[in-house]
Short mmCIF file of C-alpha atoms in Angstrom, two decimals:
data_model
loop_
_atom_site.label_atom_id
_atom_site.label_comp_id
_atom_site.label_asym_id
_atom_site.label_seq_id
_atom_site.Cartn_x
_atom_site.Cartn_y
_atom_site.Cartn_z
CA MET A 1 -0.06 -148.92 74.76
CA ALA A 2 -1.24 -150.33 78.07
CA SER A 3 0.57 -153.59 77.44
CA LEU A 4 3.78 -151.71 76.60
CA LEU A 5 3.58 -149.69 79.82
CA ASN A 6 2.88 -152.86 81.77
CA SER A 7 5.96 -154.50 80.20
CA PHE A 8 8.14 -151.51 81.17
CA ARG A 9 6.73 -151.62 84.69
CA HIS A 10 7.58 -155.28 85.14
CA SER A 11 11.05 -154.72 83.64
CA TYR A 12 11.64 -151.86 86.09
CA LEU A 13 10.57 -153.99 89.04
CA ARG A 14 12.90 -156.82 88.00
CA ILE A 15 15.84 -154.42 87.59
CA TYR A 16 15.01 -152.81 90.94
CA ALA A 17 14.91 -156.21 92.65
CA ILE A 18 18.28 -157.26 91.23
CA THR A 19 19.84 -153.88 92.12
CA ALA A 20 18.52 -154.06 95.68
CA LYS A 21 19.86 -157.61 95.98
CA GLU A 22 23.34 -156.55 94.79
CA ILE A 23 23.43 -153.59 97.18
CA LYS A 24 22.39 -155.78 100.10
CA GLN A 25 24.93 -158.43 99.15
CA LEU A 26 27.67 -155.82 98.85
CA SER A 27 26.80 -154.36 102.26
CA ARG A 28 27.14 -157.84 103.78
CA ASP A 29 30.51 -158.40 102.08
CA ARG A 30 32.51 -156.38 104.56
CA ILE A 31 35.91 -156.94 102.93
CA THR A 32 34.78 -155.82 99.46
CA PHE A 33 32.90 -152.86 100.93
CA ALA A 34 35.99 -151.85 102.90
CA MET A 35 38.17 -152.07 99.79
CA VAL A 36 35.73 -149.85 97.88
CA ILE A 37 36.30 -147.17 100.49
CA MET A 38 39.91 -147.79 101.45
CA ILE A 39 41.62 -148.16 98.06
CA PRO A 40 40.77 -144.65 96.78
CA LEU A 41 41.37 -143.22 100.25
CA ILE A 42 44.82 -144.81 100.49
CA GLN A 43 45.69 -143.63 96.98
CA LEU A 44 44.65 -140.08 97.82
CA LEU A 45 46.72 -140.03 101.02
CA LEU A 46 49.76 -141.67 99.43
CA PHE A 47 49.90 -139.43 96.37
CA GLY A 48 48.93 -136.26 98.18
CA TYR A 49 50.81 -136.69 101.44
CA ALA A 50 53.60 -139.26 101.18
CA ILE A 51 54.87 -138.84 97.61
CA ASN A 52 57.20 -135.87 97.55
CA THR A 53 59.98 -135.14 95.05
CA ASP A 54 61.47 -132.41 97.24
CA VAL A 55 64.10 -134.45 99.06
CA ARG A 56 65.08 -133.27 102.52
CA ALA A 57 66.93 -134.68 105.54
CA ILE A 58 69.19 -136.95 103.50
CA PRO A 59 71.29 -139.00 105.97
CA VAL A 60 74.96 -138.10 105.52
CA ALA A 61 78.28 -138.43 107.33
CA ILE A 62 80.99 -135.86 107.90
CA VAL A 63 84.70 -136.65 107.59
CA ASP A 64 86.41 -133.50 108.88
CA GLN A 65 90.13 -134.09 108.49
CA SER A 66 90.93 -130.42 108.99
CA ASP A 67 89.90 -130.31 112.66
CA SER A 68 89.54 -126.55 112.33
CA ALA A 69 87.02 -123.85 113.14
CA ALA A 70 86.43 -123.40 109.42
CA GLY A 71 85.47 -127.06 109.12
CA ARG A 72 82.94 -126.74 111.93
CA TRP A 73 81.49 -123.60 110.31
CA ILE A 74 81.11 -125.41 107.00
CA VAL A 75 79.33 -128.32 108.70
CA GLU A 76 76.89 -125.87 110.26
CA ALA A 77 76.34 -124.23 106.88
CA VAL A 78 75.52 -127.61 105.37
CA LYS A 79 73.06 -128.37 108.19
CA VAL A 80 71.27 -125.06 107.71
CA THR A 81 70.28 -126.02 104.17
CA GLN A 82 68.07 -128.81 105.62
CA VAL A 83 68.81 -130.82 102.50
CA VAL A 84 70.93 -133.20 104.58
CA GLU A 85 70.87 -134.52 108.13
CA VAL A 86 74.22 -135.39 109.68
CA LYS A 87 73.99 -138.91 111.10
CA GLN A 88 77.64 -139.81 111.64
CA PHE A 89 81.06 -138.26 112.13
CA LEU A 90 83.74 -140.51 110.69
CA THR A 91 87.51 -140.26 110.48
CA THR A 92 88.36 -141.63 107.03
CA ALA A 93 86.89 -141.65 103.55
CA GLU A 94 87.06 -145.46 103.53
CA GLN A 95 84.71 -145.60 106.51
CA ALA A 96 82.32 -143.28 104.69
CA GLN A 97 82.37 -145.45 101.57
CA ALA A 98 81.60 -148.55 103.64
CA ALA A 99 78.68 -146.77 105.33
CA ILE A 100 77.29 -145.78 101.92
CA ARG A 101 77.59 -149.37 100.68
CA ARG A 102 75.70 -150.66 103.73
CA GLY A 103 73.00 -148.06 103.23
CA ASP A 104 73.58 -146.37 106.60
CA ILE A 105 74.04 -143.02 104.82
CA LYS A 106 73.44 -141.68 101.33
CA ALA A 107 76.43 -139.34 101.09
CA ALA A 108 79.47 -138.09 102.95
CA LEU A 109 81.28 -134.74 103.01
CA ILE A 110 85.07 -135.05 103.07
CA LEU A 111 86.91 -131.95 104.34
CA PRO A 112 90.69 -132.16 103.71
CA PRO A 113 93.47 -131.25 106.17
CA THR A 114 94.35 -128.25 103.96
CA LEU A 115 90.88 -126.75 104.25
CA THR A 116 92.04 -123.32 105.48
CA GLU A 117 94.53 -122.94 102.62
CA LYS A 118 91.92 -123.96 100.06
CA LEU A 119 89.53 -121.36 101.42
CA ALA A 120 92.20 -118.69 101.17
CA HIS A 121 93.01 -119.56 97.53
CA ASN A 122 89.37 -120.03 96.49
CA GLU A 123 89.93 -123.70 95.60
CA PRO A 124 87.42 -126.54 95.97
CA ILE A 125 87.15 -126.94 99.72
CA GLY A 126 85.92 -130.50 99.98
CA GLN A 127 84.31 -133.44 98.28
CA TRP A 128 80.87 -135.00 98.44
CA ILE A 129 80.85 -138.75 97.82
CA VAL A 130 77.32 -139.76 96.97
CA ASP A 131 75.27 -142.91 96.48
CA GLY A 132 74.48 -142.17 92.84
CA SER A 133 72.22 -145.21 92.45
CA ASP A 134 69.32 -142.98 93.49
CA THR A 135 69.15 -140.15 90.98
CA MET A 136 66.91 -137.98 93.17
CA ILE A 137 69.32 -138.19 96.10
CA ALA A 138 72.26 -137.38 93.82
CA GLY A 139 70.41 -134.41 92.35
CA ALA A 140 69.66 -133.01 95.80
CA ILE A 141 73.30 -133.30 96.90
CA LYS A 142 74.43 -131.60 93.70
CA GLN A 143 72.50 -128.54 94.85
CA LEU A 144 75.11 -128.17 97.59
CA LYS A 145 77.99 -128.08 95.11
CA ASN A 146 78.16 -124.29 95.28
CA LEU A 147 77.33 -123.34 98.84
CA SER A 148 77.43 -119.71 99.94
CA LEU A 149 79.60 -119.33 103.04
CA ASN A 150 79.96 -115.53 103.16
CA ASP A 151 78.16 -115.01 106.43
CA ILE A 152 79.49 -118.13 108.14
CA VAL A 153 83.19 -118.59 107.37
CA PRO A 154 85.22 -115.46 108.16
CA GLU A 155 88.09 -116.55 105.90
CA GLN A 156 85.80 -116.78 102.89
CA THR A 157 86.28 -113.87 100.52
CA SER A 158 84.48 -114.97 97.35
CA SER A 159 80.74 -115.30 96.86
CA SER A 160 80.78 -119.09 97.05
CA SER A 161 83.01 -122.09 97.61
CA ARG A 162 82.85 -125.18 95.48
CA PHE A 163 82.59 -128.80 96.50
CA GLU A 164 83.61 -131.60 94.21
CA VAL A 165 80.94 -134.29 93.79
CA SER A 166 81.75 -137.95 93.14
CA LEU A 167 78.86 -140.23 92.25
CA PHE A 168 79.31 -143.88 93.17
CA TYR A 169 77.54 -146.87 91.55
CA ASN A 170 75.78 -144.84 88.85
CA PRO A 171 78.06 -142.00 87.70
CA GLU A 172 76.13 -141.58 84.43
CA GLN A 173 72.90 -141.05 86.37
CA ARG A 174 70.94 -143.51 84.24
CA SER A 175 67.47 -144.08 85.67
CA ALA A 176 67.36 -147.71 84.47
CA VAL A 177 70.21 -148.59 86.84
CA ASN A 178 68.01 -147.61 89.77
CA ILE A 179 64.66 -148.82 88.41
CA VAL A 180 65.50 -152.35 87.23
CA PRO A 181 66.59 -153.78 90.64
CA GLY A 182 63.65 -152.05 92.32
CA LEU A 183 61.31 -153.51 89.71
CA ILE A 184 62.20 -156.97 91.02
CA ALA A 185 60.72 -156.07 94.40
CA VAL A 186 57.52 -154.69 92.83
CA ILE A 187 56.94 -157.63 90.46
CA LEU A 188 57.70 -160.27 93.09
CA THR A 189 55.35 -158.56 95.55
CA MET A 190 52.57 -158.49 92.97
CA THR A 191 52.93 -162.08 91.76
CA MET A 192 53.92 -163.86 94.96
CA VAL A 193 51.25 -162.25 97.15
CA LEU A 194 48.60 -162.72 94.46
CA PHE A 195 49.47 -166.40 93.92
CA THR A 196 49.21 -167.41 97.55
CA SER A 197 46.45 -165.00 98.59
CA SER A 198 44.10 -167.16 96.52
CA ALA A 199 45.52 -170.49 97.69
CA ILE A 200 43.15 -171.42 100.54
CA VAL A 201 40.24 -169.53 98.96
CA ARG A 202 40.64 -171.49 95.73
CA GLU A 203 40.52 -174.77 97.65
CA ARG A 204 37.28 -173.68 99.27
CA GLU A 205 35.65 -172.45 96.06
CA ARG A 206 36.57 -175.63 94.15
CA GLY A 207 35.27 -177.85 96.91
CA ASN A 208 38.70 -179.33 97.64
CA LEU A 209 38.65 -178.29 101.28
CA GLU A 210 36.85 -181.51 102.15
CA LEU A 211 39.94 -183.44 101.11
CA LEU A 212 42.09 -181.31 103.41
CA ILE A 213 39.66 -181.90 106.25
CA THR A 214 39.98 -185.66 105.97
CA THR A 215 43.78 -185.66 105.75
CA PRO A 216 46.10 -185.71 108.80
CA ILE A 217 48.06 -182.70 107.48
CA LYS A 218 48.82 -180.01 110.04
CA PRO A 219 48.05 -176.33 109.35
CA LEU A 220 51.75 -175.33 109.36
CA GLU A 221 52.56 -178.18 106.96
CA LEU A 222 49.80 -176.98 104.66
CA MET A 223 51.13 -173.41 104.72
CA ILE A 224 54.67 -174.54 103.87
CA GLY A 225 53.45 -176.86 101.14
CA LYS A 226 51.45 -174.05 99.56
CA ILE A 227 54.43 -171.70 99.21
CA LEU A 228 57.18 -174.09 98.09
CA PRO A 229 56.17 -174.33 94.38
CA TYR A 230 56.07 -170.56 94.00
CA ILE A 231 59.60 -170.05 95.33
CA VAL A 232 61.04 -171.45 92.11
CA ILE A 233 58.70 -169.22 90.08
CA GLY A 234 59.92 -166.17 91.99
CA LEU A 235 63.58 -167.03 91.40
CA VAL A 236 62.87 -167.47 87.69
CA GLN A 237 61.21 -164.05 87.55
CA MET A 238 64.18 -162.45 89.30
CA THR A 239 66.59 -164.09 86.83
CA ILE A 240 64.56 -162.87 83.85
CA ILE A 241 64.39 -159.27 85.08
CA LEU A 242 68.05 -158.99 86.02
CA GLY A 243 69.24 -160.86 82.94
CA LEU A 244 67.28 -158.71 80.52
CA GLY A 245 68.14 -155.59 82.53
CA ASN A 246 71.81 -156.36 82.13
CA LEU A 247 71.46 -157.27 78.45
CA ILE A 248 69.19 -154.44 77.31
CA PHE A 249 69.91 -151.60 79.75
CA ALA A 250 73.46 -152.53 80.81
CA VAL A 251 72.49 -152.64 84.49
CA PRO A 252 75.59 -153.94 86.32
CA ILE A 253 75.49 -156.88 88.72
CA ASN A 254 78.29 -156.09 91.15
CA GLY A 255 77.37 -158.39 94.04
CA ALA A 256 77.88 -162.10 94.52
CA ILE A 257 75.22 -164.29 92.91
CA SER A 258 74.95 -166.37 96.09
CA HIS A 259 74.09 -163.28 98.14
CA LEU A 260 71.63 -162.18 95.48
CA LEU A 261 69.86 -165.53 95.49
CA LEU A 262 69.71 -165.69 99.29
CA GLY A 263 68.31 -162.17 99.62
CA THR A 264 65.72 -162.82 96.92
CA LEU A 265 64.76 -166.17 98.44
CA LEU A 266 64.08 -164.54 101.81
CA PHE A 267 61.90 -161.88 100.21
CA ILE A 268 59.97 -164.43 98.15
CA THR A 269 59.14 -166.46 101.26
CA ALA A 270 58.13 -163.29 103.13
CA SER A 271 55.82 -162.23 100.27
CA LEU A 272 54.32 -165.72 99.97
CA THR A 273 53.70 -165.75 103.71
CA LEU A 274 51.91 -162.39 103.45
CA GLY A 275 49.74 -163.88 100.70
CA LEU A 276 48.87 -166.85 102.91
CA ILE A 277 47.72 -164.52 105.68
CA ILE A 278 45.46 -162.74 103.18
CA SER A 279 44.20 -166.16 102.02
CA THR A 280 43.04 -167.00 105.53
CA ILE A 281 41.11 -163.71 105.76
CA ALA A 282 39.48 -163.51 102.31
CA HIS A 283 36.36 -165.56 101.52
CA THR A 284 36.51 -165.28 97.72
CA GLN A 285 39.24 -164.91 95.12
CA LEU A 286 37.90 -161.44 94.31
CA GLN A 287 38.42 -160.39 97.91
CA ALA A 288 41.92 -161.88 97.84
CA MET A 289 42.75 -159.86 94.72
CA GLN A 290 41.38 -156.66 96.27
CA MET A 291 43.46 -157.15 99.42
CA THR A 292 46.53 -157.85 97.28
CA ILE A 293 46.05 -154.50 95.54
CA PHE A 294 45.72 -152.93 98.98
CA ILE A 295 49.22 -154.26 99.81
CA LEU A 296 50.72 -153.61 96.37
CA LEU A 297 49.95 -149.88 96.26
CA PRO A 298 51.94 -148.97 99.41
CA THR A 299 54.76 -151.24 98.26
CA ILE A 300 55.08 -149.36 94.98
CA LEU A 301 54.70 -145.89 96.47
CA LEU A 302 56.37 -146.17 99.89
CA SER A 303 59.20 -148.68 99.45
CA GLY A 304 61.57 -146.22 97.80
CA PHE A 305 60.87 -147.49 94.29
CA ILE A 306 59.54 -144.13 93.05
CA THR A 307 60.72 -141.59 95.60
CA PRO A 308 63.35 -141.93 98.35
CA LEU A 309 62.16 -142.65 101.87
CA GLU A 310 63.95 -139.47 102.96
CA ALA A 311 61.42 -137.43 100.97
CA MET A 312 58.48 -138.90 102.88
CA PRO A 313 56.91 -137.74 106.15
CA THR A 314 57.87 -139.65 109.28
CA THR A 315 54.52 -141.47 109.49
CA ALA A 316 54.86 -142.71 105.92
CA GLN A 317 58.38 -143.94 106.68
CA TRP A 318 57.05 -145.96 109.64
CA ILE A 319 54.46 -147.60 107.39
CA ALA A 320 57.13 -148.27 104.78
CA GLU A 321 59.35 -150.04 107.31
CA ALA A 322 56.51 -152.49 108.02
CA LEU A 323 56.47 -153.65 104.38
CA PRO A 324 58.73 -156.49 103.21
CA GLY A 325 59.20 -154.66 99.90
CA THR A 326 60.97 -151.76 101.59
CA HIS A 327 63.61 -153.99 103.14
CA PHE A 328 64.13 -155.99 99.96
CA MET A 329 64.39 -152.79 97.92
CA ARG A 330 67.41 -151.85 100.01
CA VAL A 331 68.85 -155.37 99.84
CA ILE A 332 68.54 -155.87 96.10
CA ARG A 333 69.90 -152.44 95.19
CA ALA A 334 72.79 -152.76 97.62
CA ILE A 335 73.80 -156.19 96.33
CA VAL A 336 73.29 -155.54 92.62
CA LEU A 337 74.60 -151.98 92.38
CA LYS A 338 76.98 -151.60 95.33
CA GLY A 339 78.35 -155.10 95.67
CA ALA A 340 77.24 -155.29 99.30
CA THR A 341 77.27 -158.57 101.20
CA ILE A 342 74.55 -160.22 103.27
CA GLY A 343 76.54 -159.41 106.42
CA GLU A 344 76.43 -155.70 105.61
CA LEU A 345 72.64 -155.87 105.21
CA ILE A 346 71.99 -157.95 108.31
CA LYS A 347 69.23 -155.67 109.71
CA ASP A 348 67.04 -156.00 106.63
CA ILE A 349 67.84 -159.71 106.29
CA LEU A 350 66.84 -160.46 109.89
CA TRP A 351 63.63 -158.46 109.43
CA LEU A 352 62.65 -160.58 106.40
CA VAL A 353 63.41 -163.79 108.30
CA GLY A 354 61.40 -162.65 111.31
CA PHE A 355 58.46 -161.56 109.13
CA THR A 356 58.39 -164.97 107.43
CA LEU A 357 58.47 -166.96 110.68
CA ILE A 358 55.83 -164.84 112.39
CA GLY A 359 53.68 -164.76 109.25
CA LEU A 360 53.71 -168.56 108.90
CA TRP A 361 52.70 -168.91 112.54
CA VAL A 362 49.85 -166.40 112.12
CA ALA A 363 48.61 -168.06 108.90
CA ALA A 364 48.68 -171.50 110.53
CA LYS A 365 46.78 -170.22 113.57
CA ARG A 366 44.14 -168.52 111.43
CA PHE A 367 43.55 -171.55 109.18
CA ASN A 368 40.70 -173.79 110.19
CA LYS A 369 40.04 -177.00 108.28
CA ARG A 370 36.34 -176.29 108.03
CA LEU A 371 33.94 -175.54 105.20
CA ASP A 372 32.33 -172.46 106.79
#
C-alpha cells in the first residue's frame, strides 16, 4: 500500500510540474494569451451588439416629380418610419437606378407628376425601386408598401395608400443570389490571410531564415515574392465559386469578366498583404492561425455577408469600413449582380489599392532578417 501511495504521489508531482510549466509558458506567450481572452470577447460583442436583423436607416433617394405639398407630406411620412434615411433628392428614375447600381443608395421612392389625382382616386401613389440583391433590405422596404397617411396627407381619405415595389437584380428573392458572391469574399479572406500569415513564421520554424539572411534580397522584394504565388490560387478559387454558383444555383454574372478579375485581384493582394503583416507579428504558426481567426470573425459578421451594414450600430460600421472584406463585398456583388463597372465603384477600389500599398510598406518595415 505504501508503495502504491508513493507512486501516486510521484505521479501527482510530475503532473503538477508539467501543468505549472504550461501555465507559465502560456503566460509568457502574450499573443496566444490575448487570443484566449479576445476571441470569445469579440464574438460576444459582435453577436450581441453588432448583429441585428431589424434593419433601420436604409439609405434611399427621393424622386418627387409631383413637386406638390402632398409629395412633401409623403416624404415626411416615410422618414417618420425610421426604416429609411433619405440621402439624396434626384430628378429622374434613371438617376436613381444608377445610384442603386453604384451602391450609393439601396432604394428610391418615385412619386409621379399625377400624385394628387392618384391620392384622390385611391390608386397606387408611387413606386419603390429596390436593390433586391439583399433580401433583408428588400423585406424592410416592403413593409412600407402600405403606409398609413391619414394624419399627414389631408387629401387622403382611405385608411392607407399603396406603393408599388420593384425589386432589381433579384426579383425572385433567392438567398443564393446574395450569398454566393459574398462567399467569395469570406473564402478568399480565410485562405489568403491564412496562407501568408504563416509565411515568415514557417521560414523561421523550418530554419530557412538563415538563407534569407545571407541573400541580398530586400524586405519589400521578399514580401512581394511571398504573395505572388497565392494570387493565382485566389483567382482559381473565385472561378470555382462563381462557376459552380452559376451552374448549380443559377446565380447570374451580369458584369464584365475583366472588371470582375480586376476587383478580385485587388482584394486578393490586400488580403495577402494583411496576412504578411500578421506573419511579421506572430512567432509561431499557431499564433498566426489564431490572429487569422481574429480577422476572419469580423469579416464574416461585419462585412455585410450576414446582415446589412445599415442594421449595425455606427461603431460597428466604422470597424467594418476598416476591413478589406467589406469593400470587396460591395465590389463583387455590384459587379456580379448589378453589372456595375470599376469606375462606378472607384471609392472601394481605391481603398483596396491604398490598403495594399500601405500594408506592403508596413510588412517590409516590420520584417527583420534575424533569427530572434
